[in-house]
Structures are given as C-alpha cells and as structure tokens.
Amino acid sequence: MKRVSASAIRSASSLLARHLHAGAGSKKIVGVFYKANEYASMNPNFVGCVEGSLGIRDWLESQGHQYIVTDDKEGPNCELEKHIPDLHVLISTPFHPAYVTAERIKKAKNLQLLLTAGIGSDHIDLKAAAEAGLTVAEVTGSNVVSVAEDELMRILILVRNFLPGYHQAISGEWNVAAIAHRAYDLEGKTVGTVGAGRIGRLLLQRLKPFNSNLLYHDRIKMDSELEKQTGAKFEEDLDAMLPKCDIIVINTPLTEKTKGMFDKNKIAKLKRGVLIVNNARGAIMDTQAVADACSSGHVAGYSGDVWFPQPAPKDHPWRYMPNHAMTPHISGTTIDAQLRYAAGVKDMLDKYFKGEEFPAQNYIVKEGELAPQYR
C-alpha cells in the first residue's frame, strides 16, 4: 500500500474543513472597491465603487448577511485587515485590488470564497488559496468588450501621435510639425497580440477593418474558422514574432511564467520604434526596462492602464517616461462593464448561498486546482 504524504493529508483536511463551513446561515462578506466620492451621485448605475457597493447591499442584508465595504486595504491597521479573521467571502476588483497574500489566507480561518468583480485574479496568491481549499472565481467575459475597445483606442492614440496635439490645443500652441513627424496610419502596420483569449480575439476582430497585418501568439492555436474571421496568423515562437511587429499588444494573464516576461532582453528583440499597449497586467513588464526603452527611443510609445503596484505610487517611473499614454486602471470598469460584473457577482453569491455550482468558466481555483491559464 502506498504511503500518503503528510502534506497531502493536510491539504485534504483543509479542503474538507472549508467545504464543511459552506453551510447555511449568516455570512460576513467584505467588498474592497475604489471610492467615488463626489462622482458617486453623478450616475445611478455607478455600482463598482464603495458607494455603489455593486448594488447588492439591500439584497444581502435582507437575507441576514453582513456586508462591509471599504477602500482601505493596505497595511497592518487597514480596515480590511480588521475583518480578515472572521470574513467568509472577500470581493475585490482588479481596479483597486485587495492583495490576498498567503499570510492573509492563513489568518482568514472562516474564509471560503474569493470573488473578483471583473477579470483577473492575480492579486490573490492562487497557490496558497488552492492549498487552503478556497474557491476563487471571477466574472469571466464581463468586461472583455470594454478592454478590447480601450486597446484599440490606445493603438490609435499612439500611432497618430494624438497626445502632443491635444496638449498643444489646451496650452494655446500650434505646431503641426511637432506632431506630424511621428504620426502614421494604422493601415499596413503589423500588429501582434501576445495572448489571444477572449480579449485578444475581440481586438483582432476590431482591427481587421483597418487592413493591418495581424499576428498572434498564444498557447492554443485558434481553429481555422476563427483565424479566418480575425484575419490573424498564428506565431508559435514569440521571439520570432516580436521583431516583425510595429505594434505589440499584451493580452496574456499574469502568472509565474509571465511575470517580468518583458525584461530588457525581450524588449531588445522588438524593432526600434515599436509601440506597446498593455491593458493586461503591469507586472508582466519589467518596470525600469520599459522606462529605459521609452527614454532611449527603442520603444516609441507605451500606453496602458495597468501598473504594479496599484494604485501606482507618485514616483512610479512610468508616470514620467516620454511618449506614454498611461491612465489609471479604467479599461474594464466602464459603467456597462460594472453592471455586468455586479450582476455576475450577485449570481455567484446566490449560488454560493444555495450550495450550487458556478458557471464552469468562472472558476479560477476549484477543489485545489488552478484554471489552465494560471498553471
């Protein structure tokens, strides 16, 4: 008879314990969102903020559950830390992430469920969550259109050298040459996406009418019909694809394999004058390597809405590098996206209370197993 390791026994015991706690009764649910302050009252559908609380407070409290919402998530004395020991469910967003470390998971004795209101659960230590028997889920597909549209906008902003013209308009200047010397058409340019999941495919579909040369690198090749629809060509070797591209778009999840993937050596493989758009995750890039490449001109423009950490500190080098079009993390939190991911969170909470399964595509960690994109 084979021996069972002590670690396997501990893992099984942990899984069982978490599942046994998932019974009926009042639950303590904590949501971590960004504050809207004076903007909260300007749109009744602004539900993705602290004040809007995903629009589920009345529903939760009417069923006897406790619902605490905060934006205070950092440091040993923050509001979130006070609730870690006895919360059952933690809801967070990629736009104002509550970083769920192994240490926090260890303290959270009652924690059963981690929900991401949106897409991207890399703010959670997924390995620690799996070992603790937690369920991690997100609202898959809720903001893919929002992010893909934003990426297309950023490509055009960089290609057309839009920002210097805007700054001239508001500062009273008029110097066409200062803009035109580095403004191009998107037609005929080679655009490559690193990652062609839901967002990457939507982007390729939106780029097709521009008559660009479209390439994609992904762990899974699209079927031939989808390739035909997007007009994109599969590149199995990332390093072979990179030098071909005038524009690179990052659409891959942040995993142990992709963290820091675009370091100075990878960036050196890009053609001089390349434009980069990254709405995936800031930590996929080597922060200083990007800043150095923009300063040297090797990267002619960089745009995105993801940073590491978030919120980005005031001294983050991307704030000050030349030819950037950075914003706070906004692409996936349009009002339309908020309504979709708020509805998705409510649906999963309802299923959780009833002991029902979530939609299969929403699981990031289930029964100790990570979703394929995070392995």
Coordinates of C-alpha atoms in Angstrom, one line a residue:
M1 CA 0.0 0.0 0.0
K2 CA 1.4 3.4 -1.0
R3 CA 2.1 5.9 1.7
V4 CA 0.2 9.2 1.8
S5 CA 2.3 12.2 2.4
A6 CA 1.7 14.4 5.4
S7 CA 1.3 17.4 3.1
A8 CA -1.4 15.6 1.1
I9 CA -3.3 14.7 4.3
R10 CA -3.1 18.4 5.5
S11 CA -4.3 19.6 2.1
A12 CA -7.2 17.1 2.1
S13 CA -8.1 18.1 5.7
S14 CA -8.0 21.8 4.7
L15 CA -10.3 21.2 1.7
L16 CA -12.8 19.3 3.8
A17 CA -12.8 21.9 6.6
R18 CA -13.6 24.7 4.1
H19 CA -16.3 22.7 2.5
L20 CA -18.0 21.8 5.8
H21 CA -18.1 25.5 6.7
A22 CA -20.0 26.4 3.5
G23 CA -23.4 25.7 5.1
A24 CA -26.5 27.8 5.7
G25 CA -26.6 30.8 8.0
S26 CA -25.5 34.4 8.0
K27 CA -22.2 35.2 6.2
K28 CA -19.8 38.0 6.6
I29 CA -19.0 39.5 3.2
V30 CA -16.4 42.1 2.6
G31 CA -16.0 44.1 -0.6
V32 CA -13.0 46.2 -1.5
F33 CA -13.6 48.8 -4.2
Y34 CA -12.4 52.3 -5.1
K35 CA -14.0 55.3 -3.6
A36 CA -16.1 57.5 -6.0
N37 CA -16.5 60.5 -3.6
E38 CA -18.3 63.4 -5.4
Y39 CA -18.7 61.3 -8.6
A40 CA -20.8 58.6 -6.9
S41 CA -24.1 60.5 -7.2
M42 CA -23.5 61.5 -10.8
N43 CA -24.7 58.2 -12.3
P44 CA -27.2 55.9 -10.7
N45 CA -25.5 52.9 -12.5
F46 CA -22.1 53.7 -11.0
V47 CA -22.1 50.5 -8.9
G48 CA -18.4 49.5 -9.0
C49 CA -17.3 51.9 -6.3
V50 CA -17.5 51.8 -2.5
E51 CA -20.7 54.0 -2.5
G52 CA -22.4 51.8 -5.1
S53 CA -21.2 48.5 -3.5
L54 CA -22.2 46.5 -6.6
G55 CA -25.8 47.4 -5.9
I56 CA -26.2 44.3 -3.7
R57 CA -26.3 45.7 -0.2
D58 CA -30.1 45.6 0.2
W59 CA -30.3 42.1 -1.2
L60 CA -27.6 40.8 1.0
E61 CA -28.8 42.4 4.2
S62 CA -32.4 41.4 3.5
Q63 CA -31.2 37.8 3.7
G64 CA -29.4 38.4 7.0
H65 CA -25.9 38.6 5.8
Q66 CA -23.3 41.2 6.9
Y67 CA -21.9 43.3 4.1
I68 CA -18.9 45.6 4.8
V69 CA -17.4 47.7 2.0
T70 CA -14.1 49.6 2.2
D71 CA -11.3 51.0 0.0
D72 CA -8.8 50.7 2.9
K73 CA -6.8 47.6 2.0
E74 CA -3.1 48.2 2.7
G75 CA -1.0 47.9 5.9
P76 CA -1.5 46.1 9.2
N77 CA -4.0 48.6 10.5
C78 CA -6.2 48.9 7.4
E79 CA -10.0 48.3 7.5
L80 CA -9.7 45.1 5.5
E81 CA -7.2 43.6 7.9
K82 CA -9.7 44.0 10.8
H83 CA -12.1 41.7 9.1
I84 CA -9.7 39.1 7.8
P85 CA -10.1 36.7 10.8
D86 CA -13.8 36.2 10.5
L87 CA -15.0 37.1 7.0
H88 CA -16.5 34.3 4.8
V89 CA -16.4 36.0 1.4
L90 CA -14.0 38.6 0.0
I91 CA -14.9 40.5 -3.1
S92 CA -12.3 42.7 -4.8
T93 CA -11.7 44.2 -8.3
P94 CA -8.6 44.4 -10.5
F95 CA -9.0 48.2 -10.5
H96 CA -8.4 48.6 -6.7
P97 CA -7.1 45.1 -5.8
A98 CA -7.0 43.7 -2.3
Y99 CA -3.8 41.8 -2.4
V100 CA -4.7 38.4 -0.8
T101 CA -1.4 37.0 0.4
A102 CA -0.6 33.6 1.8
E103 CA -0.3 35.4 5.2
R104 CA -3.8 36.8 4.9
I105 CA -5.2 33.5 3.8
K106 CA -3.6 31.8 6.9
K107 CA -5.3 34.4 9.2
A108 CA -8.7 34.0 7.5
K109 CA -10.0 31.0 9.3
N110 CA -13.6 31.4 8.1
L111 CA -12.8 32.4 4.5
Q112 CA -14.4 30.2 1.9
L113 CA -14.8 32.2 -1.3
L114 CA -12.8 34.9 -3.1
L115 CA -14.6 36.7 -5.8
T116 CA -13.2 39.1 -8.4
A117 CA -15.7 41.6 -9.7
G118 CA -14.2 41.7 -13.2
I119 CA -11.5 39.6 -14.8
G120 CA -8.0 38.7 -13.5
S121 CA -7.4 37.2 -10.1
D122 CA -3.7 37.6 -9.9
H123 CA -4.0 39.9 -6.9
I124 CA -4.6 36.6 -5.0
D125 CA -1.9 34.1 -4.1
L126 CA -3.6 31.4 -6.1
K127 CA -1.3 28.6 -4.9
A128 CA -2.0 29.4 -1.3
A129 CA -5.7 29.7 -2.0
A130 CA -5.7 26.2 -3.6
E131 CA -3.8 24.7 -0.7
A132 CA -6.2 26.2 1.7
G133 CA -9.2 24.7 -0.1
L134 CA -10.6 28.1 -1.1
T135 CA -12.8 28.7 -4.1
V136 CA -11.6 31.6 -6.3
A137 CA -13.9 32.8 -9.1
E138 CA -14.3 35.8 -11.4
V139 CA -17.0 37.1 -13.7
T140 CA -15.5 35.8 -16.9
G141 CA -16.4 37.8 -20.0
S142 CA -17.9 40.7 -18.0
N143 CA -15.6 43.4 -19.4
V144 CA -13.8 41.8 -22.4
V145 CA -15.5 44.2 -24.8
S146 CA -14.6 47.2 -22.6
V147 CA -10.9 46.3 -22.6
A148 CA -10.7 45.4 -26.3
E149 CA -12.3 48.7 -27.2
D150 CA -9.9 50.5 -25.0
E151 CA -6.9 48.7 -26.5
L152 CA -8.0 49.8 -30.0
M153 CA -8.3 53.4 -28.8
R154 CA -4.8 53.3 -27.3
I155 CA -3.3 51.8 -30.5
L156 CA -4.8 54.7 -32.5
I157 CA -3.7 57.3 -29.9
L158 CA -0.1 56.1 -30.2
V159 CA 0.0 55.6 -34.0
R160 CA -1.4 59.0 -34.7
N161 CA 0.7 60.7 -32.1
F162 CA -2.5 62.2 -30.6
L163 CA -1.4 63.3 -27.2
P164 CA 1.1 66.0 -28.2
G165 CA -1.6 67.6 -30.4
Y166 CA -4.1 67.5 -27.5
H167 CA -1.6 69.2 -25.2
Q168 CA -1.0 71.9 -27.8
A169 CA -4.7 72.6 -28.1
I170 CA -5.1 73.1 -24.3
S171 CA -1.9 75.1 -23.9
G172 CA -2.5 77.5 -26.8
E173 CA 0.2 76.3 -29.1
W174 CA 0.0 75.4 -32.8
N175 CA 2.9 73.4 -34.2
V176 CA 1.8 70.8 -36.8
A177 CA 5.3 69.6 -37.5
A178 CA 5.9 68.6 -33.8
I179 CA 3.0 66.1 -34.2
A180 CA 3.2 65.1 -37.9
H181 CA 6.9 63.9 -37.8
R182 CA 5.9 60.8 -35.9
A183 CA 2.2 60.3 -36.9
Y184 CA 1.3 57.3 -39.1
D185 CA -1.6 55.3 -40.5
L186 CA -2.7 52.1 -38.9
E187 CA -3.3 50.5 -42.3
G188 CA -0.4 48.3 -43.4
K189 CA 1.2 48.1 -40.0
T190 CA 1.9 44.8 -38.4
V191 CA 0.1 44.3 -35.0
G192 CA 0.9 41.3 -32.8
T193 CA -1.0 40.3 -29.7
V194 CA 0.7 38.3 -27.0
G195 CA -2.2 36.2 -25.9
A196 CA -5.4 35.6 -27.9
G197 CA -8.0 34.7 -25.4
R198 CA -11.4 36.5 -25.2
I199 CA -9.9 40.0 -25.2
G200 CA -7.2 39.3 -27.7
R201 CA -9.7 37.8 -30.2
L202 CA -12.1 40.7 -29.8
L203 CA -9.2 43.1 -30.5
L204 CA -8.2 41.2 -33.6
Q205 CA -11.8 41.3 -34.9
R206 CA -11.9 45.0 -34.4
L207 CA -8.5 45.5 -36.1
K208 CA -9.4 43.6 -39.2
P209 CA -11.2 46.5 -41.0
F210 CA -8.0 48.6 -40.7
N211 CA -6.3 46.4 -43.2
S212 CA -3.4 45.8 -40.9
N213 CA -1.2 42.7 -40.9
L214 CA -2.4 40.8 -37.8
L215 CA -0.3 38.2 -35.8
Y216 CA -1.0 36.4 -32.6
H217 CA 1.0 34.2 -30.1
D218 CA -0.9 32.0 -27.7
R219 CA -0.5 28.6 -26.0
I220 CA -3.6 27.5 -28.0
K221 CA -4.0 28.0 -31.8
M222 CA -7.4 29.2 -32.9
D223 CA -9.5 27.0 -35.1
S224 CA -9.3 27.8 -38.8
E225 CA -12.7 29.4 -38.9
L226 CA -11.9 31.9 -36.2
E227 CA -8.5 32.6 -37.8
K228 CA -10.4 33.4 -41.0
Q229 CA -12.8 35.7 -39.1
T230 CA -10.0 37.6 -37.5
G231 CA -7.6 37.5 -40.4
A232 CA -4.8 36.8 -37.9
K233 CA -1.8 34.5 -38.4
F234 CA -0.6 32.2 -35.6
E235 CA 3.0 32.7 -34.4
E236 CA 4.1 29.7 -32.3
D237 CA 7.5 31.3 -31.5
L238 CA 7.1 34.5 -29.5
D239 CA 10.7 35.6 -30.1
A240 CA 10.2 35.2 -33.8
M241 CA 7.0 37.2 -33.8
L242 CA 8.3 40.2 -31.8
P243 CA 10.7 41.7 -34.4
K244 CA 8.0 41.6 -37.1
C245 CA 5.6 43.9 -35.2
D246 CA 5.2 47.6 -35.4
I247 CA 2.7 47.4 -32.5
I248 CA 2.7 44.9 -29.7
V249 CA -0.4 44.4 -27.5
I250 CA -0.2 42.4 -24.3
N251 CA -3.2 40.2 -23.6
T252 CA -1.8 37.4 -21.6
P253 CA -2.7 36.7 -17.9
L254 CA -0.2 37.4 -15.2
T255 CA 1.3 34.0 -14.0
E256 CA 4.6 32.9 -12.6
K257 CA 5.7 32.3 -16.2
T258 CA 4.7 35.7 -17.5
K259 CA 5.7 37.9 -14.5
G260 CA 8.5 40.2 -15.7
M261 CA 8.4 38.5 -19.1
F262 CA 9.2 41.7 -21.0
D263 CA 12.5 42.5 -19.5
K264 CA 15.3 44.4 -21.2
N265 CA 16.4 41.3 -23.2
K266 CA 12.9 40.7 -24.5
I267 CA 12.3 44.3 -25.3
A268 CA 15.7 44.3 -27.2
K269 CA 14.1 41.8 -29.6
L270 CA 11.5 44.3 -30.6
K271 CA 12.1 46.5 -33.6
R272 CA 13.3 50.1 -32.9
G273 CA 10.3 52.4 -32.8
V274 CA 7.8 49.8 -31.7
L275 CA 4.6 50.8 -30.0
I276 CA 3.3 48.8 -27.0
V277 CA -0.2 48.6 -25.5
N278 CA -0.6 46.8 -22.2
N279 CA -4.0 46.5 -20.6
A280 CA -3.2 43.0 -19.2
R281 CA -1.1 43.5 -16.0
G282 CA 1.7 45.8 -15.2
A283 CA 3.9 43.1 -13.6
I284 CA 4.2 41.4 -17.0
M285 CA 6.7 44.2 -17.8
D286 CA 9.9 45.0 -16.2
T287 CA 9.1 48.5 -15.0
Q288 CA 12.5 50.1 -15.4
A289 CA 13.2 48.3 -18.6
V290 CA 10.1 49.9 -20.2
A291 CA 11.0 53.3 -18.9
D292 CA 14.6 53.0 -20.2
A293 CA 13.4 51.8 -23.6
C294 CA 11.0 54.7 -23.9
S295 CA 13.8 57.1 -22.9
S296 CA 16.2 55.7 -25.5
G297 CA 13.6 55.7 -28.3
H298 CA 13.7 51.9 -28.8
V299 CA 10.1 52.0 -27.7
A300 CA 8.4 54.9 -29.5
G301 CA 5.3 54.9 -27.4
Y302 CA 3.8 52.9 -24.5
S303 CA 0.2 53.0 -23.4
G304 CA -1.9 51.0 -20.9
D305 CA -3.9 51.2 -17.7
V306 CA -2.2 48.6 -15.6
W307 CA 0.6 49.2 -13.2
F308 CA 2.4 47.4 -10.4
P309 CA 1.5 48.0 -7.6
Q310 CA -1.9 49.6 -7.9
P311 CA -2.7 52.3 -7.1
A312 CA 0.7 53.4 -8.6
P313 CA 2.9 55.5 -6.3
K314 CA 3.6 59.0 -7.3
D315 CA 7.2 58.2 -8.1
H316 CA 6.4 55.3 -10.4
P317 CA 8.8 55.8 -13.4
W318 CA 6.0 55.2 -16.0
R319 CA 4.4 58.5 -14.9
Y320 CA 7.5 60.4 -16.2
M321 CA 8.8 58.5 -19.2
P322 CA 8.5 60.1 -22.7
N323 CA 5.8 59.3 -25.3
H324 CA 3.5 57.4 -22.9
A325 CA -0.3 57.4 -22.8
M326 CA -0.9 55.9 -19.4
T327 CA -4.1 56.1 -17.3
P328 CA -5.2 54.6 -14.0
H329 CA -6.8 51.2 -14.3
I330 CA -10.0 52.1 -16.1
S331 CA -10.5 50.0 -19.2
G332 CA -12.6 47.3 -17.7
T333 CA -14.6 49.4 -15.3
T334 CA -16.9 51.3 -17.7
I335 CA -20.5 51.7 -16.5
D336 CA -21.6 48.9 -18.9
A337 CA -18.9 46.6 -17.5
Q338 CA -19.8 47.4 -13.9
L339 CA -23.4 46.4 -14.5
R340 CA -22.2 43.1 -16.0
Y341 CA -19.7 42.2 -13.3
A342 CA -22.1 43.3 -10.5
A343 CA -24.8 41.0 -11.9
G344 CA -22.2 38.2 -12.2
V345 CA -21.1 38.6 -8.5
K346 CA -24.7 38.6 -7.4
D347 CA -25.4 35.4 -9.3
M348 CA -22.4 33.6 -7.9
L349 CA -23.2 34.7 -4.3
D350 CA -26.7 33.5 -4.8
K351 CA -25.4 30.1 -6.0
Y352 CA -22.9 30.0 -3.1
F353 CA -25.7 30.6 -0.5
K354 CA -27.7 27.7 -2.2
G355 CA -24.7 25.4 -2.5
E356 CA -24.9 25.4 -6.3
E357 CA -22.0 25.3 -8.8
F358 CA -20.8 28.5 -10.6
P359 CA -20.6 28.7 -14.4
A360 CA -17.5 26.5 -15.1
Q361 CA -15.6 29.3 -16.9
N362 CA -15.8 31.5 -13.8
Y363 CA -13.6 29.2 -11.6
I364 CA -10.0 30.2 -11.1
V365 CA -9.4 27.8 -8.2
K366 CA -11.8 24.9 -7.6
E367 CA -11.1 22.0 -5.3
G368 CA -7.4 22.7 -5.1
E369 CA -6.9 23.0 -8.9
L370 CA -5.9 26.2 -10.8
A371 CA -7.5 27.1 -14.1
P372 CA -5.3 26.3 -17.1
Q373 CA -4.4 29.9 -17.8
Y374 CA -2.8 30.2 -14.3
R375 CA -0.8 27.0 -14.3

